[in-house]
Short mmCIF file of C-alpha atoms in Angstrom, two decimals:
data_model
loop_
_atom_site.label_atom_id
_atom_site.label_comp_id
_atom_site.label_asym_id
_atom_site.label_seq_id
_atom_site.Cartn_x
_atom_site.Cartn_y
_atom_site.Cartn_z
CA MET P 22 0.00 0.00 0.00
CA TRP P 23 2.74 2.44 0.97
CA LEU P 24 4.62 1.64 -2.21
CA THR P 25 1.48 2.41 -4.23
CA ILE P 26 1.04 5.74 -2.45
CA ILE P 27 4.69 6.68 -2.99
CA LEU P 28 4.56 5.78 -6.69
CA TYR P 29 1.27 7.66 -7.12
CA THR P 30 2.70 10.73 -5.36
CA LEU P 31 5.85 10.57 -7.47
CA PHE P 32 3.74 10.30 -10.62
CA LEU P 33 1.67 13.37 -9.65
CA TYR P 34 4.85 15.27 -8.77
CA ILE P 35 6.34 14.58 -12.20
CA ILE P 36 3.09 15.48 -13.99
CA TYR P 37 2.82 18.75 -12.04
CA HIS P 38 6.36 19.80 -12.89
CA LEU P 39 5.87 18.91 -16.55
CA ILE P 40 2.71 21.05 -16.66
CA LYS P 41 4.52 23.84 -14.82
CA PHE P 42 7.49 23.71 -17.22
CA TRP P 43 5.48 23.46 -20.45
CA ILE P 44 2.39 25.57 -19.66
CA ILE P 45 2.16 27.45 -16.34
CA TYR P 46 5.60 29.12 -16.26
CA PRO P 47 5.56 30.25 -19.93
CA TRP P 48 1.96 31.51 -19.59
CA ARG P 49 2.81 33.66 -16.56
CA ILE P 50 5.67 35.36 -18.38
CA GLN P 51 3.59 35.90 -21.53
CA ARG P 52 0.80 37.34 -19.34
CA ASP P 53 3.29 39.83 -17.84
CA PHE P 54 4.35 40.83 -21.35
CA PHE P 55 0.72 41.45 -22.33
CA ASN P 56 0.08 43.46 -19.13
CA GLN P 57 3.03 45.72 -19.98
CA GLY P 58 1.57 46.42 -23.41
CA ILE P 59 4.23 44.46 -25.29
CA PRO P 60 2.73 43.09 -28.52
CA GLY P 61 3.21 39.50 -29.58
CA ARG P 62 1.62 36.07 -29.61
CA TYR P 63 1.54 33.04 -27.35
CA MET P 64 0.93 29.43 -28.32
CA PRO P 65 1.17 26.86 -25.49
CA ILE P 66 3.86 24.16 -25.56
CA VAL P 67 5.18 24.53 -29.14
CA GLY P 68 5.24 28.31 -29.44
CA ASP P 69 6.59 29.54 -32.78
CA ILE P 70 8.87 26.57 -33.33
CA LEU P 71 6.66 25.20 -36.13
CA ARG P 72 6.88 28.56 -37.95
CA TYR P 73 10.67 28.52 -37.64
CA ARG P 74 10.81 24.93 -38.81
CA GLN P 75 8.71 25.72 -41.91
CA ALA P 76 10.91 28.73 -42.69
CA TYR P 77 14.03 26.60 -42.23
CA LEU P 78 12.73 23.85 -44.52
CA ALA P 79 11.76 26.48 -47.11
CA ASP P 80 15.37 27.79 -46.99
CA LYS P 81 14.10 31.16 -45.69
CA PRO P 82 15.33 31.08 -42.07
CA PHE P 83 14.80 34.80 -41.42
CA SER P 84 11.32 35.07 -42.91
CA CYS P 85 9.70 34.52 -39.48
CA VAL P 86 11.64 37.42 -37.99
CA GLU P 87 10.79 39.67 -40.94
CA GLU P 88 7.09 38.81 -40.70
CA ALA P 89 7.02 39.38 -36.94
CA ASN P 90 8.80 42.74 -37.29
CA ALA P 91 6.28 43.80 -39.91
CA GLU P 92 3.36 42.69 -37.72
CA PHE P 93 4.48 43.86 -34.25
CA GLY P 94 7.23 46.46 -34.71
CA ASP P 95 10.67 46.88 -33.11
CA TYR P 96 9.93 44.73 -30.07
CA TYR P 97 7.52 41.87 -29.41
CA HIS P 98 7.20 38.63 -27.47
CA THR P 99 6.96 35.10 -28.81
CA SER P 100 7.98 31.70 -27.52
CA PHE P 101 10.38 29.06 -28.80
CA GLY P 102 8.81 25.86 -27.62
CA PRO P 103 8.02 26.42 -23.92
CA PHE P 104 10.63 29.21 -23.62
CA PRO P 105 9.21 32.78 -23.68
CA CYS P 106 11.25 35.23 -25.76
CA LEU P 107 11.35 39.02 -25.92
CA ASN P 108 12.64 40.01 -29.36
CA THR P 109 13.87 43.50 -30.19
CA SER P 110 15.60 45.32 -33.02
CA ASP P 111 15.58 48.66 -31.16
CA PRO P 112 19.24 49.82 -30.87
CA ALA P 113 18.58 51.61 -27.56
CA LEU P 114 17.11 48.49 -25.94
CA ILE P 115 19.93 46.33 -27.32
CA GLU P 116 22.52 48.74 -25.89
CA GLY P 117 20.78 48.55 -22.52
CA VAL P 118 21.00 44.75 -22.48
CA LEU P 119 24.49 44.27 -23.92
CA LYS P 120 26.30 47.30 -22.53
CA THR P 121 24.59 49.58 -20.00
CA ASN P 122 22.91 46.95 -17.82
CA TYR P 123 24.68 43.79 -18.97
CA ARG P 124 25.34 42.66 -15.37
CA PHE P 125 21.60 42.20 -14.81
CA TYR P 126 21.09 39.88 -17.77
CA HIS P 127 22.12 36.27 -18.26
CA LYS P 128 22.11 34.03 -21.31
CA SER P 129 18.95 31.98 -21.59
CA GLU P 130 19.09 28.29 -20.74
CA LEU P 131 18.01 27.50 -24.31
CA SER P 132 20.81 29.49 -25.96
CA ARG P 133 23.36 28.03 -23.52
CA ALA P 134 22.11 24.50 -24.21
CA ILE P 135 22.42 25.03 -27.97
CA ALA P 136 25.78 26.83 -28.05
CA SER P 137 27.53 24.74 -25.40
CA THR P 138 27.06 21.51 -27.35
CA VAL P 139 30.03 22.49 -29.53
CA LEU P 140 31.62 25.55 -27.91
CA GLY P 141 31.76 24.46 -24.28
CA TYR P 142 31.15 26.95 -21.46
CA GLU P 143 34.61 28.47 -20.92
CA ASN P 144 34.43 31.20 -23.57
CA ILE P 145 33.36 34.82 -23.92
CA VAL P 146 30.02 33.84 -25.46
CA LEU P 147 28.75 31.68 -22.58
CA ALA P 148 30.76 32.81 -19.54
CA GLU P 149 28.70 34.67 -16.93
CA ASP P 150 29.22 37.42 -14.32
CA GLU P 151 32.83 37.84 -13.11
CA ASN P 152 34.06 35.04 -15.35
CA HIS P 153 32.61 36.86 -18.37
CA THR P 154 34.27 40.11 -17.27
CA ARG P 155 37.58 38.27 -16.99
CA HIS P 156 37.19 36.77 -20.48
CA ARG P 157 36.31 40.19 -21.95
CA ARG P 158 39.40 41.74 -20.34
CA LEU P 159 41.70 39.00 -21.61
CA VAL P 160 40.21 38.81 -25.10
CA SER P 161 39.91 42.56 -25.79
CA PRO P 162 43.54 42.99 -27.06
CA ILE P 163 42.75 40.54 -29.87
CA PHE P 164 40.43 43.12 -31.41
CA GLN P 165 42.94 45.96 -31.41
CA HIS P 166 43.36 47.57 -34.82
CA GLN P 167 46.93 46.43 -35.42
CA ASN P 168 46.14 42.81 -34.59
CA ILE P 169 43.16 42.69 -36.94
CA ASN P 170 45.16 44.36 -39.72
CA SER P 171 47.96 41.80 -39.40
CA MET P 172 45.53 39.08 -40.55
CA THR P 173 44.22 40.99 -43.58
CA SER P 174 46.93 39.82 -45.98
CA LEU P 175 46.33 36.16 -45.04
CA ILE P 176 42.60 36.54 -45.69
CA VAL P 177 43.25 38.20 -49.07
CA ASP P 178 45.78 35.51 -50.07
CA THR P 179 43.39 32.70 -49.10
CA ILE P 180 40.53 34.18 -51.15
CA SER P 181 42.86 34.78 -54.11
CA SER P 182 44.05 31.16 -54.07
CA PHE P 183 40.46 29.92 -54.17
CA LEU P 184 39.61 32.26 -57.05
CA THR P 185 42.68 31.04 -58.95
CA LYS P 186 41.68 27.41 -58.37
CA TRP P 187 38.18 28.07 -59.72
CA GLN P 188 39.54 29.98 -62.73
CA ILE P 189 41.91 27.12 -63.62
CA LYS P 190 38.96 24.72 -63.61
CA THR P 191 37.08 26.92 -66.09
CA TYR P 192 39.94 26.59 -68.61
CA ASP P 193 39.44 22.82 -68.90
CA LYS P 194 37.22 22.57 -72.00
CA ASN P 195 36.88 18.79 -71.74
CA TYR P 196 34.87 18.90 -68.52
CA PRO P 197 32.16 21.39 -67.55
CA LEU P 198 32.79 23.33 -64.34
CA ILE P 199 30.64 21.82 -61.60
CA LEU P 200 31.06 23.15 -58.07
CA ASP P 201 29.26 22.38 -54.85
CA VAL P 202 28.91 26.05 -53.87
CA SER P 203 27.95 25.27 -50.28
CA LYS P 204 31.00 23.06 -49.73
CA GLU P 205 33.35 25.43 -51.57
CA MET P 206 32.26 28.42 -49.48
CA SER P 207 32.47 26.33 -46.30
CA ASN P 208 36.02 25.30 -47.22
CA LEU P 209 36.94 28.92 -47.98
CA THR P 210 35.58 30.06 -44.62
CA LEU P 211 37.29 27.18 -42.83
CA ASN P 212 40.62 27.96 -44.52
CA ILE P 213 40.42 31.60 -43.44
CA LEU P 214 39.49 30.71 -39.87
CA ILE P 215 42.13 27.99 -39.50
CA GLY P 216 44.78 30.24 -41.03
CA CYS P 217 43.94 33.21 -38.78
CA VAL P 218 43.53 31.16 -35.61
CA PHE P 219 46.16 28.43 -35.98
CA GLY P 220 48.47 29.15 -38.95
CA ALA P 221 49.15 27.96 -42.50
CA GLU P 222 50.71 24.64 -41.47
CA ILE P 223 47.36 23.51 -40.08
CA MET P 224 45.44 25.03 -42.98
CA GLU P 225 47.50 22.97 -45.44
CA ASP P 226 46.99 19.71 -43.51
CA LEU P 227 44.21 18.16 -45.61
CA ASN P 228 43.46 15.45 -43.05
CA ILE P 229 42.85 17.93 -40.22
CA HIS P 230 40.97 20.24 -42.59
CA GLU P 231 38.58 17.49 -43.73
CA THR P 232 38.14 16.14 -40.19
CA ILE P 233 37.11 19.55 -38.84
CA TYR P 234 34.81 20.16 -41.83
CA GLN P 235 33.02 16.83 -41.40
CA CYS P 236 32.70 17.25 -37.62
CA VAL P 237 31.24 20.75 -37.93
CA LYS P 238 28.85 19.59 -40.66
CA ILE P 239 27.62 16.56 -38.69
CA ALA P 240 27.31 18.46 -35.40
CA SER P 241 25.44 21.37 -37.03
CA THR P 242 22.96 19.02 -38.71
CA GLU P 243 22.31 17.08 -35.50
CA ILE P 244 21.90 20.26 -33.45
CA GLU P 245 19.37 21.62 -35.96
CA ASN P 246 17.42 18.36 -35.78
CA ARG P 247 17.41 18.43 -31.97
CA ILE P 248 16.22 22.05 -31.95
CA TYR P 249 13.33 21.61 -34.36
CA ASN P 250 12.30 18.28 -32.81
CA MET P 251 12.32 20.06 -29.40
CA ILE P 252 14.64 17.41 -27.90
CA ILE P 253 17.16 20.04 -26.81
CA MET P 254 14.48 21.81 -24.73
CA ILE P 255 13.40 18.86 -22.59
CA PRO P 256 15.29 18.57 -19.28
CA ILE P 257 17.01 15.25 -18.57
CA LEU P 258 16.12 13.94 -22.04
CA ASN P 259 18.47 16.48 -23.65
CA GLN P 260 21.35 15.05 -21.60
CA LEU P 261 20.82 11.42 -22.59
CA PRO P 262 23.01 9.93 -25.38
CA LEU P 263 20.01 9.77 -27.71
CA PHE P 264 18.70 11.59 -30.79
CA GLY P 265 22.12 12.52 -32.16
CA LYS P 266 23.74 13.64 -28.89
CA ARG P 267 26.32 10.87 -29.05
CA ARG P 268 27.39 12.00 -32.55
CA ILE P 269 27.54 15.63 -31.40
CA ASP P 270 29.66 14.73 -28.37
CA LYS P 271 31.99 12.66 -30.55
CA CYS P 272 32.45 15.55 -33.02
CA ARG P 273 33.12 17.97 -30.19
CA HIS P 274 35.64 15.57 -28.64
CA VAL P 275 37.48 15.18 -31.96
CA ILE P 276 37.64 18.96 -32.56
CA LYS P 277 38.70 19.55 -28.96
CA ASN P 278 41.59 17.08 -29.23
CA ILE P 279 42.76 18.64 -32.50
CA VAL P 280 42.71 22.13 -30.98
CA LEU P 281 44.54 21.02 -27.81
CA GLN P 282 47.17 19.36 -30.02
CA MET P 283 47.59 22.63 -31.95
CA ILE P 284 47.96 24.54 -28.68
CA ASN P 285 50.69 22.18 -27.44
CA GLN P 286 52.54 22.41 -30.76
CA ARG P 287 52.46 26.23 -30.65
CA LYS P 288 53.65 26.32 -27.04
CA GLN P 289 56.55 24.03 -28.01
CA GLY P 290 57.45 26.24 -30.97
CA LEU P 291 56.64 23.57 -33.56
CA THR P 292 54.26 25.87 -35.46
CA ARG P 293 54.15 29.61 -36.04
CA ALA P 294 51.76 32.32 -37.13
CA THR P 295 51.39 32.98 -40.85
CA CYS P 296 50.13 36.54 -40.35
CA LYS P 297 52.41 39.56 -40.32
CA GLY P 298 51.87 39.71 -36.57
CA PRO P 299 50.63 37.18 -34.00
CA ASN P 300 47.56 35.18 -34.95
CA LEU P 301 44.57 34.55 -32.71
CA LEU P 302 46.13 31.53 -31.01
CA ASP P 303 49.27 33.52 -30.11
CA LEU P 304 47.12 36.31 -28.69
CA LEU P 305 45.00 33.90 -26.66
CA LEU P 306 48.07 32.19 -25.23
CA ALA P 307 49.63 35.56 -24.38
CA ALA P 308 46.44 37.07 -22.91
CA HIS P 309 46.87 38.03 -19.26
CA GLY P 310 45.23 41.45 -18.82
CA ASP P 311 46.70 43.48 -15.94
CA ASP P 312 47.64 40.40 -13.92
CA ARG P 313 49.99 37.85 -15.44
CA LYS P 314 48.59 35.21 -13.10
CA GLN P 315 45.17 35.55 -14.74
CA LYS P 316 46.11 33.84 -18.00
CA PHE P 317 43.81 31.49 -19.86
CA THR P 318 44.17 27.79 -19.14
CA ASP P 319 44.66 25.44 -22.11
CA GLU P 320 41.01 24.42 -21.73
CA GLU P 321 39.87 28.05 -21.92
CA VAL P 322 42.18 28.77 -24.87
CA SER P 323 40.68 25.75 -26.62
CA ASP P 324 37.09 26.88 -26.00
CA GLU P 325 37.87 30.45 -27.09
CA ALA P 326 39.65 29.24 -30.25
CA ILE P 327 36.67 27.02 -31.14
CA THR P 328 34.34 29.96 -30.45
CA PHE P 329 36.26 32.26 -32.81
CA GLY P 330 36.33 29.46 -35.38
CA LYS P 331 32.56 28.95 -35.18
CA ASP P 332 31.84 32.68 -35.26
#
């Protein structure tokens, strides 16, 4: 009898929390938005995820945002699955969130769950509070004018080499020029990122290049599937090695090992920057802010390097 009561109570407890997570909590926030006069729409449980999925499948991923802006204006509320969202394109409001009052805002659990699957948590994108301030202080020298300019010639040379390769293919009259534009542009982007972050030696390593390309491609596809199937939003279930998570974790592990290997090689002097000045990896390894004891760990350098690569 007691076992039956305990199981029944546990069942009701789980049902209550599921209802609270999927319906009650989102409804309360949407109600507060309505009471403040913020325009928008609310659909229980699924929210606007079906609209985003249709736009994604139609190869028009931003059409939902454009339609909502046209309907509601510069700011409005929607929901992505059970997660309420306040969307804005008002520069003043964006400045308030990202700059003026940034200490009072945290990344949403949904965005952290999505981004951390590949990037990890120890980077400027996902770090919070004092840790985020520390990352901003250490990373800021990377964006100084002279450091950015030192990478310009490498970017130009990489683009020129791709253009030359395509032009050579057009001269072959025996075979028509057939290019997979998506793959070619992905390879161009990857070459630029690898060259700027790690150096030409890594960029010219076809095995590493192809491994990173395939891992990013597989992980991106699986993450998109988990988002639009709402798996990534369900607590506990999104942590289980199901629905592509095992493949995502494997891809992240492979990329992580490659990056850590590159870091060790650079620290040992086995590789060097191809830019006129230090590349991003050199700057990350040298970053220490005002206190030389506050340097990045190898794990943090790895996460930051992957973050810059993904961006």
